[in-house]
JSON list of C-alpha atoms in Angstrom, two decimals:
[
{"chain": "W", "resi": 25, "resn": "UNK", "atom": "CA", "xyz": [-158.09, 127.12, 5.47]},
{"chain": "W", "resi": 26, "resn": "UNK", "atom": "CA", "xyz": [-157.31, 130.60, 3.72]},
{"chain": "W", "resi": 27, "resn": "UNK", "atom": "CA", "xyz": [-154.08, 130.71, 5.77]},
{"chain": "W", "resi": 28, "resn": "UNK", "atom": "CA", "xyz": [-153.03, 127.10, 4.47]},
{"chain": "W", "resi": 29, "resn": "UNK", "atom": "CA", "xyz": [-154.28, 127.75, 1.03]},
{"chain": "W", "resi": 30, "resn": "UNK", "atom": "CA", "xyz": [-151.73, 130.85, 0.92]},
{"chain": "W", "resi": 31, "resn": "UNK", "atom": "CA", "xyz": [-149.26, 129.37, 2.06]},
{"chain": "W", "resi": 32, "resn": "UNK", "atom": "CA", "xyz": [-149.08, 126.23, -0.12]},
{"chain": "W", "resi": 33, "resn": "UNK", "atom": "CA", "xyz": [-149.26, 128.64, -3.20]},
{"chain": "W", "resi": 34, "resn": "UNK", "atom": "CA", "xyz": [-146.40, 130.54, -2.01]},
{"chain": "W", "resi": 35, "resn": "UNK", "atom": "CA", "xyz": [-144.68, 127.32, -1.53]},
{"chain": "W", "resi": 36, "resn": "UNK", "atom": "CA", "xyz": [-145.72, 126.13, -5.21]},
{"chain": "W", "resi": 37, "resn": "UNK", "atom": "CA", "xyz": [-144.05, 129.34, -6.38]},
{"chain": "W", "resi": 38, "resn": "UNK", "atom": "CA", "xyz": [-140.85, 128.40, -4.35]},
{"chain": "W", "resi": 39, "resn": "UNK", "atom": "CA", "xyz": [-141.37, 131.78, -2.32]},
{"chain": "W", "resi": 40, "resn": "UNK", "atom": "CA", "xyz": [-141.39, 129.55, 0.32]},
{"chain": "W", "resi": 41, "resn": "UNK", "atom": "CA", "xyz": [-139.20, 126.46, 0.79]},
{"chain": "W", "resi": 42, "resn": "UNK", "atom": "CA", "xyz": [-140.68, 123.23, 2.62]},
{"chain": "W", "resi": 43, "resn": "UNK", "atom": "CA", "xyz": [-139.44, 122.21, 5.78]},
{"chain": "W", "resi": 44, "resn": "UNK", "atom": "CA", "xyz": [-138.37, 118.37, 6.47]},
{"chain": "W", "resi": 45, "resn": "UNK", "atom": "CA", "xyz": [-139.94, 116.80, 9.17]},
{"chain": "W", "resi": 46, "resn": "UNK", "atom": "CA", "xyz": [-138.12, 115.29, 12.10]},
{"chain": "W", "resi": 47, "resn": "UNK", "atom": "CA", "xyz": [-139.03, 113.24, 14.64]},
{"chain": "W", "resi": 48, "resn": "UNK", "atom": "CA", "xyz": [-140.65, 114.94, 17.04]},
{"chain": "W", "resi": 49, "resn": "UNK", "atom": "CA", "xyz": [-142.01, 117.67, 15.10]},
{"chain": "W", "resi": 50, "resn": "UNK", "atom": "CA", "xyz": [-146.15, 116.56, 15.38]},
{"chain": "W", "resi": 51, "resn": "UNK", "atom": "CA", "xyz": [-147.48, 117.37, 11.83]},
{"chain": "W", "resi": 52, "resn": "UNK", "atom": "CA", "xyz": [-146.39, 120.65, 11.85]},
{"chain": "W", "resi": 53, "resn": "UNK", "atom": "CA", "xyz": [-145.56, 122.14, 8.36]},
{"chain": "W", "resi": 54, "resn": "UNK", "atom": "CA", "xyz": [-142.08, 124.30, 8.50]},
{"chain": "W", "resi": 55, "resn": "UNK", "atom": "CA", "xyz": [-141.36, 126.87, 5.94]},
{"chain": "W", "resi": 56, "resn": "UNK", "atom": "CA", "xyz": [-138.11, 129.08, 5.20]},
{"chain": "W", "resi": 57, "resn": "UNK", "atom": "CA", "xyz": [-137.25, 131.02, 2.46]},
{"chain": "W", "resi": 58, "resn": "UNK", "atom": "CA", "xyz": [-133.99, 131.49, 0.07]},
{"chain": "W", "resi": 59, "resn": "UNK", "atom": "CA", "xyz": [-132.45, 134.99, 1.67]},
{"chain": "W", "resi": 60, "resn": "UNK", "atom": "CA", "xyz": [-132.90, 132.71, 5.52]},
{"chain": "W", "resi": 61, "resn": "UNK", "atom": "CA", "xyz": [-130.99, 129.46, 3.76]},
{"chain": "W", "resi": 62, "resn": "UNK", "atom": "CA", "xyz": [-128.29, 131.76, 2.43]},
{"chain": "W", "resi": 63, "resn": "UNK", "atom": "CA", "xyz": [-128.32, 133.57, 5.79]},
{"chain": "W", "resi": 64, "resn": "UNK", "atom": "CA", "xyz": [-128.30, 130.21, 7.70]},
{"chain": "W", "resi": 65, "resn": "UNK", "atom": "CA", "xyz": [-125.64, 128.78, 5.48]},
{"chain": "W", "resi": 66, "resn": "UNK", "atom": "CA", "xyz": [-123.07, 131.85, 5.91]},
{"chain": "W", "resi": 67, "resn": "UNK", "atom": "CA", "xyz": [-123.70, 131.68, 9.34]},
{"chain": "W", "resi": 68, "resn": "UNK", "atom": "CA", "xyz": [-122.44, 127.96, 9.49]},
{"chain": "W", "resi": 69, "resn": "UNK", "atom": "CA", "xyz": [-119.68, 128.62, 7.49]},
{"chain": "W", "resi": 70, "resn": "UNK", "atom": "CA", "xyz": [-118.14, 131.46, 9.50]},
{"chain": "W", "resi": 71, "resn": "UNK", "atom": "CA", "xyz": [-118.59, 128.80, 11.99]},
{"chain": "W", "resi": 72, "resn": "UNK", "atom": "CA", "xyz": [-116.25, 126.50, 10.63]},
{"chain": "W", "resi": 73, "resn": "UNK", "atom": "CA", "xyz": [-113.81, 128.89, 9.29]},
{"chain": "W", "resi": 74, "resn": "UNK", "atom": "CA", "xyz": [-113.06, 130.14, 12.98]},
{"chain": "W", "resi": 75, "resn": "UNK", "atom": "CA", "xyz": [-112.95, 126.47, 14.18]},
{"chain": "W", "resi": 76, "resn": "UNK", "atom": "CA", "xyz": [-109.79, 126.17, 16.31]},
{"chain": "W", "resi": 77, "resn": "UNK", "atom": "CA", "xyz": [-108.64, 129.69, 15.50]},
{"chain": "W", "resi": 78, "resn": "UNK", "atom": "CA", "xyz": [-109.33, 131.60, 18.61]},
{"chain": "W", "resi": 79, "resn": "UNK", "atom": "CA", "xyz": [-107.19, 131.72, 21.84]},
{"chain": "W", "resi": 80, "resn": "UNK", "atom": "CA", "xyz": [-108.88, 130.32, 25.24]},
{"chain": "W", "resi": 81, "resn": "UNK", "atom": "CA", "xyz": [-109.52, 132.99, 27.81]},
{"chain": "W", "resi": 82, "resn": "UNK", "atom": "CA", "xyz": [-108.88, 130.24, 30.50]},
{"chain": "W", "resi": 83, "resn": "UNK", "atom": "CA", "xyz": [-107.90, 126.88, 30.33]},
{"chain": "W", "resi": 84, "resn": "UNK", "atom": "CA", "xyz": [-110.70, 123.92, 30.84]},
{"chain": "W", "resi": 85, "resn": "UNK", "atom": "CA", "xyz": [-108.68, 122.80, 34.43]},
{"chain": "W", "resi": 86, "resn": "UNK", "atom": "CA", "xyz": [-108.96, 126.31, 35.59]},
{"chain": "W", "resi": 87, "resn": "UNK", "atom": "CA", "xyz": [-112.24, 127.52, 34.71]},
{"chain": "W", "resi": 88, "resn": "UNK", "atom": "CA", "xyz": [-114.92, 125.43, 36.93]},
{"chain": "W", "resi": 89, "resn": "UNK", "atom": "CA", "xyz": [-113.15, 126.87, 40.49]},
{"chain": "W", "resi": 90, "resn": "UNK", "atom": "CA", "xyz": [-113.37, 130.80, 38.69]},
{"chain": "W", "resi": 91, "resn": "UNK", "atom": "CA", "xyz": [-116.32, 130.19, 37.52]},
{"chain": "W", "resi": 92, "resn": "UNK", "atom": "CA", "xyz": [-118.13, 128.89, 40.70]},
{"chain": "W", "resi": 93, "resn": "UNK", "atom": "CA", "xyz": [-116.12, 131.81, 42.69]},
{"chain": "W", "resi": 94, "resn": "UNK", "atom": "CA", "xyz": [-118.22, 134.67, 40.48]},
{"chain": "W", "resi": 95, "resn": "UNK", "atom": "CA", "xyz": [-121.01, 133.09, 40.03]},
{"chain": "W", "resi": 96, "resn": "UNK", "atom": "CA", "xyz": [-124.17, 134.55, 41.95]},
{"chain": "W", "resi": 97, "resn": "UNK", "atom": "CA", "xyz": [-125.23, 130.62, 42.68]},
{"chain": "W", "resi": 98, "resn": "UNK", "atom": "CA", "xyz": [-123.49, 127.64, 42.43]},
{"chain": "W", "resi": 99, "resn": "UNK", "atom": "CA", "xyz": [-123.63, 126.27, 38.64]},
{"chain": "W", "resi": 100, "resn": "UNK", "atom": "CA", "xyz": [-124.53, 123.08, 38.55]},
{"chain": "W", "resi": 101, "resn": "UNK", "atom": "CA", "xyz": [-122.77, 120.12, 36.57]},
{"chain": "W", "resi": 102, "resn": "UNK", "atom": "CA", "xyz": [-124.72, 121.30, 33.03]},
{"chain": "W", "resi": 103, "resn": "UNK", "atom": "CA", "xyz": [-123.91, 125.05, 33.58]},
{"chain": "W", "resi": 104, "resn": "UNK", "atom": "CA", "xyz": [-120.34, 124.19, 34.37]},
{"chain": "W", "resi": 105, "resn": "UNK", "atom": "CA", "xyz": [-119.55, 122.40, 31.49]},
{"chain": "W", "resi": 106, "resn": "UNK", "atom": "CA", "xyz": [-121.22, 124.47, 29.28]},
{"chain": "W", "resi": 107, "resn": "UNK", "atom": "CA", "xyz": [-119.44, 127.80, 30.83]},
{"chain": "W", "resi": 108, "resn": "UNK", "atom": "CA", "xyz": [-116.13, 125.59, 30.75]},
{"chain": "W", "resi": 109, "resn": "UNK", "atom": "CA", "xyz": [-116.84, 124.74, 27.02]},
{"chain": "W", "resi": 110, "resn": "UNK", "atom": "CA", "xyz": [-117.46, 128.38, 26.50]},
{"chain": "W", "resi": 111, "resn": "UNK", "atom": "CA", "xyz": [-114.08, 130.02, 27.96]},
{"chain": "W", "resi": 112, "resn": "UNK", "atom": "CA", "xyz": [-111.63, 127.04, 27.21]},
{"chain": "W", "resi": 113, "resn": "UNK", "atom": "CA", "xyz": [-112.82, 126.27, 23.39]},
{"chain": "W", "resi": 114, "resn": "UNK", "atom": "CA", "xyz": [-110.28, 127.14, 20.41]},
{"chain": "W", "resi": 115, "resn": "UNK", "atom": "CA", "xyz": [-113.07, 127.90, 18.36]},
{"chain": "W", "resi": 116, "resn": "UNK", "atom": "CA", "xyz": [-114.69, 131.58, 17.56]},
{"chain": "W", "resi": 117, "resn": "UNK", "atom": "CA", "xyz": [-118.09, 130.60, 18.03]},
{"chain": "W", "resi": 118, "resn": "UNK", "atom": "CA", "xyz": [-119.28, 128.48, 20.89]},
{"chain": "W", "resi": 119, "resn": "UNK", "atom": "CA", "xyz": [-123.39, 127.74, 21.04]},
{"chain": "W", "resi": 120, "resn": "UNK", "atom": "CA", "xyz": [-125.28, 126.81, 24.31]},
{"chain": "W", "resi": 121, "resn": "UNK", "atom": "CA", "xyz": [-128.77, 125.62, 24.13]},
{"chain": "W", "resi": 122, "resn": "UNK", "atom": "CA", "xyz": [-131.18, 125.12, 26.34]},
{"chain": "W", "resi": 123, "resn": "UNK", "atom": "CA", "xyz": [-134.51, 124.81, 27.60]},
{"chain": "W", "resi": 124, "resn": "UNK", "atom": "CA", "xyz": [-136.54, 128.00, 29.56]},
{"chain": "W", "resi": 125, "resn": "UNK", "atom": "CA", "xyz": [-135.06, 127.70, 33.17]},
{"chain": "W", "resi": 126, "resn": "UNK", "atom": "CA", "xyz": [-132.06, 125.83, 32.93]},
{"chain": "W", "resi": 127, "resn": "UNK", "atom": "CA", "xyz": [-129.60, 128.68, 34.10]},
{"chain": "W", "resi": 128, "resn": "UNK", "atom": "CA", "xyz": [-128.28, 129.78, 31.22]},
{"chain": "W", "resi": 129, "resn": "UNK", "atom": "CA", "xyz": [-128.45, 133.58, 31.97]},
{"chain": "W", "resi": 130, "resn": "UNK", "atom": "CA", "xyz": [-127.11, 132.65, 35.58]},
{"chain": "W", "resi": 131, "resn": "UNK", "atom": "CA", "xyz": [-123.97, 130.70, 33.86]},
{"chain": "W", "resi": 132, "resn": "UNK", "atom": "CA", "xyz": [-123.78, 133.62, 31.26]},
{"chain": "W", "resi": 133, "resn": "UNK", "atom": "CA", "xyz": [-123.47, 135.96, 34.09]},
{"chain": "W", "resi": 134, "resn": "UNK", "atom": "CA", "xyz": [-120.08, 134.80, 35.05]},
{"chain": "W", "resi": 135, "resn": "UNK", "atom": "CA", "xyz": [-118.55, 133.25, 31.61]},
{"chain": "W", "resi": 136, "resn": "UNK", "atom": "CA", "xyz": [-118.80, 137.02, 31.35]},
{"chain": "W", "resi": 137, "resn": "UNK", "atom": "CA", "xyz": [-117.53, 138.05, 34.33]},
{"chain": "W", "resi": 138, "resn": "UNK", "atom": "CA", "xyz": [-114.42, 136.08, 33.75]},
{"chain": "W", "resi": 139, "resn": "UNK", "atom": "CA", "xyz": [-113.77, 137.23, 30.12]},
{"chain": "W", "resi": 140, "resn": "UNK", "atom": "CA", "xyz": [-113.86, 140.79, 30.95]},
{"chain": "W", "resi": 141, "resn": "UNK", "atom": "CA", "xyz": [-111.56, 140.19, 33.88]},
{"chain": "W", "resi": 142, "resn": "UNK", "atom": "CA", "xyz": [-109.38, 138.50, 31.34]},
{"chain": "W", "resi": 143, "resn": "UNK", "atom": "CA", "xyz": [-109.97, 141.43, 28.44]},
{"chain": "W", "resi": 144, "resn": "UNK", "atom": "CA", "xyz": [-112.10, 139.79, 26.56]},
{"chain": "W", "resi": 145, "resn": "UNK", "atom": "CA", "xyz": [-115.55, 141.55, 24.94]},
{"chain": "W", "resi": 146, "resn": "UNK", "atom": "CA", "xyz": [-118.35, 139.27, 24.86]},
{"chain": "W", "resi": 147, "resn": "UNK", "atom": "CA", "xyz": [-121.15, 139.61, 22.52]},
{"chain": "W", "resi": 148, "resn": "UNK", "atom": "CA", "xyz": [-125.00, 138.19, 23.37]},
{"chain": "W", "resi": 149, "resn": "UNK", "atom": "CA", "xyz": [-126.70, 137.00, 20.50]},
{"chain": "W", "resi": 150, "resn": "UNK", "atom": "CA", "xyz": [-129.78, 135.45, 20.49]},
{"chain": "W", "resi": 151, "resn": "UNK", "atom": "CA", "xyz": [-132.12, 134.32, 17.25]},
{"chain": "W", "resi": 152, "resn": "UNK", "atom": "CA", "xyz": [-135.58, 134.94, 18.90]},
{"chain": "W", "resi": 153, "resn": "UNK", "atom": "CA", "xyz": [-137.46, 137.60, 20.42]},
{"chain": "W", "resi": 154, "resn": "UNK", "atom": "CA", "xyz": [-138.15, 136.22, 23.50]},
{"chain": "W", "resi": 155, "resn": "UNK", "atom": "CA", "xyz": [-134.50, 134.74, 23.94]},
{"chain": "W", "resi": 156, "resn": "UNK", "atom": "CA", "xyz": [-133.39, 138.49, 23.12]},
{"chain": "W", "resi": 157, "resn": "UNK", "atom": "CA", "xyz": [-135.02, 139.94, 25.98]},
{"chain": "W", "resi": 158, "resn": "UNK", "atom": "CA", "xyz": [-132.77, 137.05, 27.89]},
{"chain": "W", "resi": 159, "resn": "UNK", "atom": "CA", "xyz": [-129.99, 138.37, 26.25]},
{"chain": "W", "resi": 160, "resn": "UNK", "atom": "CA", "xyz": [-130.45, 142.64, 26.96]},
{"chain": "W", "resi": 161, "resn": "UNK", "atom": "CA", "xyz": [-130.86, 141.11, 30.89]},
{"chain": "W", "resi": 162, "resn": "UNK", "atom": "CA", "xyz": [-127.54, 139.64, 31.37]},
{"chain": "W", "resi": 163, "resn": "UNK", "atom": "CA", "xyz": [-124.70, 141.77, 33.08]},
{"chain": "W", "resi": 164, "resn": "UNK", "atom": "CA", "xyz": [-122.08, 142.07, 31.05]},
{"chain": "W", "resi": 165, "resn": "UNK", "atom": "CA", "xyz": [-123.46, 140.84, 27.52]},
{"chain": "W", "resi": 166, "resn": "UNK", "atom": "CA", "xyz": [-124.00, 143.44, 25.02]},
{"chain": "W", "resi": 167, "resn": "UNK", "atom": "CA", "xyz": [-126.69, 142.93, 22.86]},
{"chain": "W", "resi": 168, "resn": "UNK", "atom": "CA", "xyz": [-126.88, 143.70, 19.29]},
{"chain": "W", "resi": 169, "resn": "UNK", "atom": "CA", "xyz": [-129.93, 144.45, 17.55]},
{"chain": "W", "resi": 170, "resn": "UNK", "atom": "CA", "xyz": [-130.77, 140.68, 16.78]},
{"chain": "W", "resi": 171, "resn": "UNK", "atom": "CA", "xyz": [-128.97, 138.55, 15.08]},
{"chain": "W", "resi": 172, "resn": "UNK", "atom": "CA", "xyz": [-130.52, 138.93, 11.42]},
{"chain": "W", "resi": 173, "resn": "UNK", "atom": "CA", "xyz": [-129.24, 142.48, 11.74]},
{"chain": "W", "resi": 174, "resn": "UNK", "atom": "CA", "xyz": [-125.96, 141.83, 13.06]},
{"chain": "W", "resi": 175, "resn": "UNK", "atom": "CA", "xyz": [-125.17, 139.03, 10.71]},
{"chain": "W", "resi": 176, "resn": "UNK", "atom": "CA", "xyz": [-126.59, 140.68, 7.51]},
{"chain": "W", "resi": 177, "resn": "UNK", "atom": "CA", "xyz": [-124.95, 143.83, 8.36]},
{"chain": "W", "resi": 178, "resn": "UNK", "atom": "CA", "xyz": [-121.24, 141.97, 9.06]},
{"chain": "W", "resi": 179, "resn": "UNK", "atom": "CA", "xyz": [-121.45, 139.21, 6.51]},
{"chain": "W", "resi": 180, "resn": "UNK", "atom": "CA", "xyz": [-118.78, 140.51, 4.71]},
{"chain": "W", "resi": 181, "resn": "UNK", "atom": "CA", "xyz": [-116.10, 140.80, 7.33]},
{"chain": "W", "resi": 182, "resn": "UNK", "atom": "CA", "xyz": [-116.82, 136.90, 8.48]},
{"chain": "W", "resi": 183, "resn": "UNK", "atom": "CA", "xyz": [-114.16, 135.85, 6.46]},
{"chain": "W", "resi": 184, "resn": "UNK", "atom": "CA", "xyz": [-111.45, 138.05, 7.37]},
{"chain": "W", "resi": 185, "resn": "UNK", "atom": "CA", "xyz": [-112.21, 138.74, 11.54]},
{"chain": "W", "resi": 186, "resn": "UNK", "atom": "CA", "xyz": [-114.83, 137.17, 13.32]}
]
């Protein structure tokens, strides 16, 4: 109760910003603060500004055989189009989500493998410590210091080189 107590006074004193509840959710209270929105919000913006603005390293017909060909597995049909969506896509910033186990570090593995052989440098990032730690684990990914770090650190050159 002292926890909750704290935390709704820090909330009355907009320290603290209210979450909205979604569907889903199961009565638990969300919180953010100001410097995370702003953070969130320049984030989705450099999104959109490199929207359609980067080359392909392969094209969407060629990329499923290369893929499966450096793969350590076979991906299967979810890892394949997301690694497909990942090399062929004109935009700067391609996200892949996913649940614990789904393959995404296996799928990772050779996007990677393919955009280095094409001279590309590919950048991990990941927003949460345990997702980090799948991040530092995947050949050929080089992780930065979290992505709070990275972003805060680079905000200022979003707009001119992403």
């Amino acid at each position: 109760d002292t926890v909750a107590h704290r935390i709704g006074g820090v909330i009355e004193t907009r320290r603290l910003l209210p979450g909205v509840a979604r569907p889903g959710d199961k009565g638990v209270q969300m919180v953010t603060t100001q410097e995370a929105l702003r953070t969130e919000e320049a984030i989705l913006k450099s999104v959109e500004a490199g929207a359609g603005k980067a080359d392909p390293v392969v094209s969407a017909s060629a990329a499923p055989e290369r893929l499966q060909s450096v793969a350590d597995r076979p991906l299967n049909a979810g890892q394949l189009a997301a690694a497909t969506l990942i090399l062929s896509s004109p935009d700067r910033t391609v996200t892949i989500q996913g649940v614990a186990g789904a393959g995404k570090s296996t799928m990772l593995q050779a996007v990677a493998r393919i955009a280095e052989a094409e001279g590309r440098t590919v950048l991990g990032l990941a927003f949460q410590v345990a997702e980090r730690a799948f991040v530092v684990c995947v050949e050929g990914i080089h992780q930065r210091d979290g992505c709070n770090r990275f972003f805060h650190g680079n905000l200022r050159f979003f707009s001119y080189n992403l």
